Amino acid sequence: MKLIFEKSMPGHRSDLLPALDVPAFDLPASMKRAEKPALPELSETEVSRHYTELVQQVHGVNCGFYPLGSCTMKYNPRIDEETAALEGFTHVHPLADERDTAGCRKVLETAKELLCEITGMDDMTFEPAAGAHGEFTGVLLIKQYHKSRGDEARRKIIVPDSAHGTNPATAAMCGFDVVNIASGPDGLVDLDALKAALGPDVAGLMLTNPNTVGLFDSNILEITRLVHEAGGLCYYDGANLNAVMGVVRPGDMGFDCVHLNLHKTFATPHGGGGPGAGAVGCKAFLADFLPRSVTMDGEGRLQVRSFAGNFLVVVKALTYILTLGREGIPEAAENAVLNANYLMEKIKGTFEPAFDRVCMHEFVLTLDKYKKETGVSALDVAKSLIDYGMHPPTMYFPLIVHEALMLEPTETESKATLDEAAEIFRKLYKQGFEDPETMRTAPHHAVIGRPDEVRAARNPILRWKKEE
Amino acid sequence: MGSYIPSSEAERREMLEALGMESVRELYKDVPESVLLDRPLNLPEGLSEMEVRAKLEDMAKLNRNYRTILRGAGAYDHYIPSIVRYIPAKEEFLTAYTPYQAEMSQGVLQSIFEYQTMICELTGMDVSNASVYDGASAAAEAAAMCRDRKRSVTLISETVHPDVINTVRTYCYGANAELKVVPAKDGKTDLAALKEMLAADTAGVIFQQPNFFGLFEDAEEIIAAVHEAGAMAVMSCNPIALAVMKTPGELGADVAVGEGQPLGLPLGFGGPYLGFMATTQKHMRRLPGRIVGETVDSRGGRAYVLSLQAREQHIRREKASSNICSNEALCALTAGLYMATMGPDGMAEVARQCMAKAHYLAQKLIEAGCRLEYSGRFFHEFVTRQENCREILGALSDEGILGGLLLPDGESILWCVTEKASKEALDEVADIVKEALA
Ligand SMILES: Cc1ncc(COP(=O)(O)O)c(C=O)c1O
């Protein structure tokens, strides 16, 4: 389809503002830009049609199954959108006086109270805007903690090789050296490797449990104990909390601070890549280091962005938590786990699970052997799924599984959807042996064929330009 | 209790049977007994949709909504066209993930490509990323872009928004890199002090245009001095002002960043907002975050993909240029939609109306007995000094007007006027201030 710039017609516009009712004011020529920006010129109808055309080329959770592992693509309730759009929330200036913002503060206070209970933490900030931003905040808490004790020799953070890329990247942004430890053959933390890495130079460990292969590490108490004994702290990447909320709490597992992806576990929409919200919770002994989101508070406090965070996203998450409540939260977790195990069971006998045992909310298939037999890769299977109107699973993650496809169905899918999906996987499995070529060139019915990513990187075209 | 689980009890039993299990609790057998929560969560009982709506409405009502807002300081009350509210609420835009699968997300990718182009047009730079969290984190990421093995110190002007300074300070603390604050003189960056502070280890210099006090900085001189010292210049800009003022591109800045909230996003008590970041061709591969690029598909047609991913955390892990993963994509879509709806002339009109109305109010306040704190040229914010600041703000509040921001000295106010304030409202403000000063 055409770009919005290619639809632009000089003189097309919308009339949105009243005429200026005070004397005009202009900058001197020396301060003005030479040319006006080449923004598109369109009438409102044309703008509306353009975005409608765009939206028809997007697959959302509302369109169909979206088992994108590690991303928790559950249904995003509409009521959450409506509460977050209440004028009482949207039209509040972040620097309005305290007495004018009692409602916003009540939202944050209530969300904090409920999420501290769910995670087993004592205090929380909503300043971070996403998971990785939360990791950055949380690992800085660890840094502050050691610094406050004069223990500045702790320059290392341990990260398992199964970790999400944001974990090592975060540790590096916080000025730590990253120690990657290899996972055991069972996909879990290798206790010997952990022991060998621990020492007086270790600031902490970053871990997600259930981990990125979808398994709950039953050694978790031993792991956090070992880290604590060595003087380090334990950071919980909450991206996978959906499997265990209301069942087991990071705080009880021995973690000292956590981030939550409200845009995963607590059903706020991803918006095609954001905005999210990355609440960070911690135990009482770290609470003094938390950002306090107070403007002009001066030096000495962590601040990772302006103002109080992605507040309207917190409104959505709070609406969701209040809706589910005491029984609904664990019920969501249990059904997420049930759906994942059921889907894995139904696919079994075709594509091979990387770890053939009970999983949590997600599981990973390995197509290593299948690729050797058929020449069809995980990528080819993923692309073939698109022709069935299903969003592909996460591909080639975690890095410890070869030809990985990671499926997370979430609790908001029905048995019928899972049965249908399993059937498609079974069909594709067979097709790999009979007609691999069709899969290697898939998708065939999408709006585009496979894009040439190598060309995009070699010859970067990162903006539209008027043809000369 | 509300629930979004579609399966019936019978279906769930069938699923368990297929697994050879009797209870879902059997699925948690890897969780050691001793850590399992042995009690229900201490949360309230779930609510029906009708109840939860009422509960949130009650909370919203505890906030005070003002009919006129004269407070800015990093969050600006601009008019948001209806279409800009409606389109981003379309479910597909709303509920999609990051566009990892290009074939199923051309709409998102194209919207970002268009946004990137508009940010390049607005800033005069060559390359924009797909957004970061907000203006403050954008400045902090820009500071990191400027650092290399030889140059590690960041300078930031005291006239930058205090939240931005604190955020940059936090990111520098993380990276064990030094940050120094360049003092202000008459509300603007002290050029002489800057020149003295620039050194062989200076990586980048961050300044804001217009600055925290609303004043235009002498950007040419700042950038010339920075470049002379071999450092990079980071210009944090108000995107509305960019529709009319000299761009970072024209001025030769190396990185342009800013808070994108004025581009169609509501105040929302601070977020979600949008950090924009753009740079020159030369520094393209140092930009953090997602970037969308154009390519061709297997059928030879035009297609869009996430590009230059070799910079990013999922490939480079601890060597990535940033840890950023999710960004503010829907806010970027909204900003692009806002710019497309306003068009180049509409954007410039908003900027001119803001300026005209701010200058009108400043004049009226002077007549009412306030003094302008600084003599420099300003955009849509300015500082006045007067007695009775708290009384003035209180009297305005009583009339449903959120006055300017009381600055820490307690004796000056930072005002902001946007296109939304009518002459009538501004006259009323002047009258109230006059009375409070009498
Ligand atoms: C395990 C894990 N950790 C961290 C993150 C980062 O979260 P965000 O994208 O919100 O920054 C993700 C998201 O993809 C994840 O799956």
GROMACS .gro file of C-alpha atoms and ligand atoms in nm, chain A residues 70-71 130-133 135 164 166-167 208 212 237 239-240 259 261 263-264 397, chain B residues 97 100 133 323-326, ligand 1:
model
   43
   70SER     CA    1   0.740  -1.513   2.678
   71CYS     CA    2   0.497  -1.238   2.575
  130ALA     CA    3   0.854  -0.153   3.052
  131GLY     CA    4   1.014  -0.477   3.163
  132ALA     CA    5   1.368  -0.388   3.062
  133HIS     CA    6   1.326  -0.047   3.225
  135GLU     CA    7   1.522  -0.453   3.524
  164HIS     CA    8   1.620  -1.307   2.798
  166THR     CA    9   1.743  -0.776   2.832
  167ASN     CA   10   1.893  -0.939   3.147
  208THR     CA   11   1.310  -1.585   3.594
  212THR     CA   12   1.249  -1.923   2.970
  237ASP     CA   13   1.243  -1.115   3.607
  239ALA     CA   14   0.796  -1.180   3.264
  240ASN     CA   15   0.674  -1.530   3.347
  259HIS     CA   16   0.989  -0.635   3.798
  261ASN     CA   17   0.542  -0.667   3.300
  263HIS     CA   18   0.160  -0.550   2.978
  264LYS     CA   19   0.194  -0.927   2.999
  397PHE     CA   20   1.458  -1.822   2.183
  565TYR     CA   21   0.288  -0.730   2.000
  568TYR     CA   22   0.854  -0.959   1.499
  601TYR     CA   23   1.008   0.546   2.690
  791ASN     CA   24   1.863  -0.294   2.704
  792ILE     CA   25   1.544  -0.147   2.557
  793CYS     CA   26   1.298  -0.403   2.423
  794SER     CA   27   0.936  -0.281   2.439
  907LIG     C1   28   1.178  -1.306   2.997
  907LIG     C2   29   1.168  -1.161   2.959
  907LIG     N1   30   1.234  -1.068   3.030
  907LIG     C3   31   1.227  -0.936   2.999
  907LIG     C4   32   1.152  -0.890   2.893
  907LIG     C5   33   1.155  -0.744   2.859
  907LIG     O1   34   1.033  -0.680   2.877
  907LIG     P1   35   0.995  -0.547   2.798
  907LIG     O2   36   0.983  -0.582   2.655
  907LIG     O3   37   0.867  -0.504   2.859
  907LIG     O4   38   1.104  -0.449   2.820
  907LIG     C6   39   1.080  -0.983   2.817
  907LIG     C7   40   0.997  -0.936   2.705
  907LIG     O5   41   1.000  -0.976   2.595
  907LIG     C8   42   1.087  -1.122   2.850
  907LIG     O6   43   1.020  -1.212   2.780
   0.00000   0.00000   0.00000
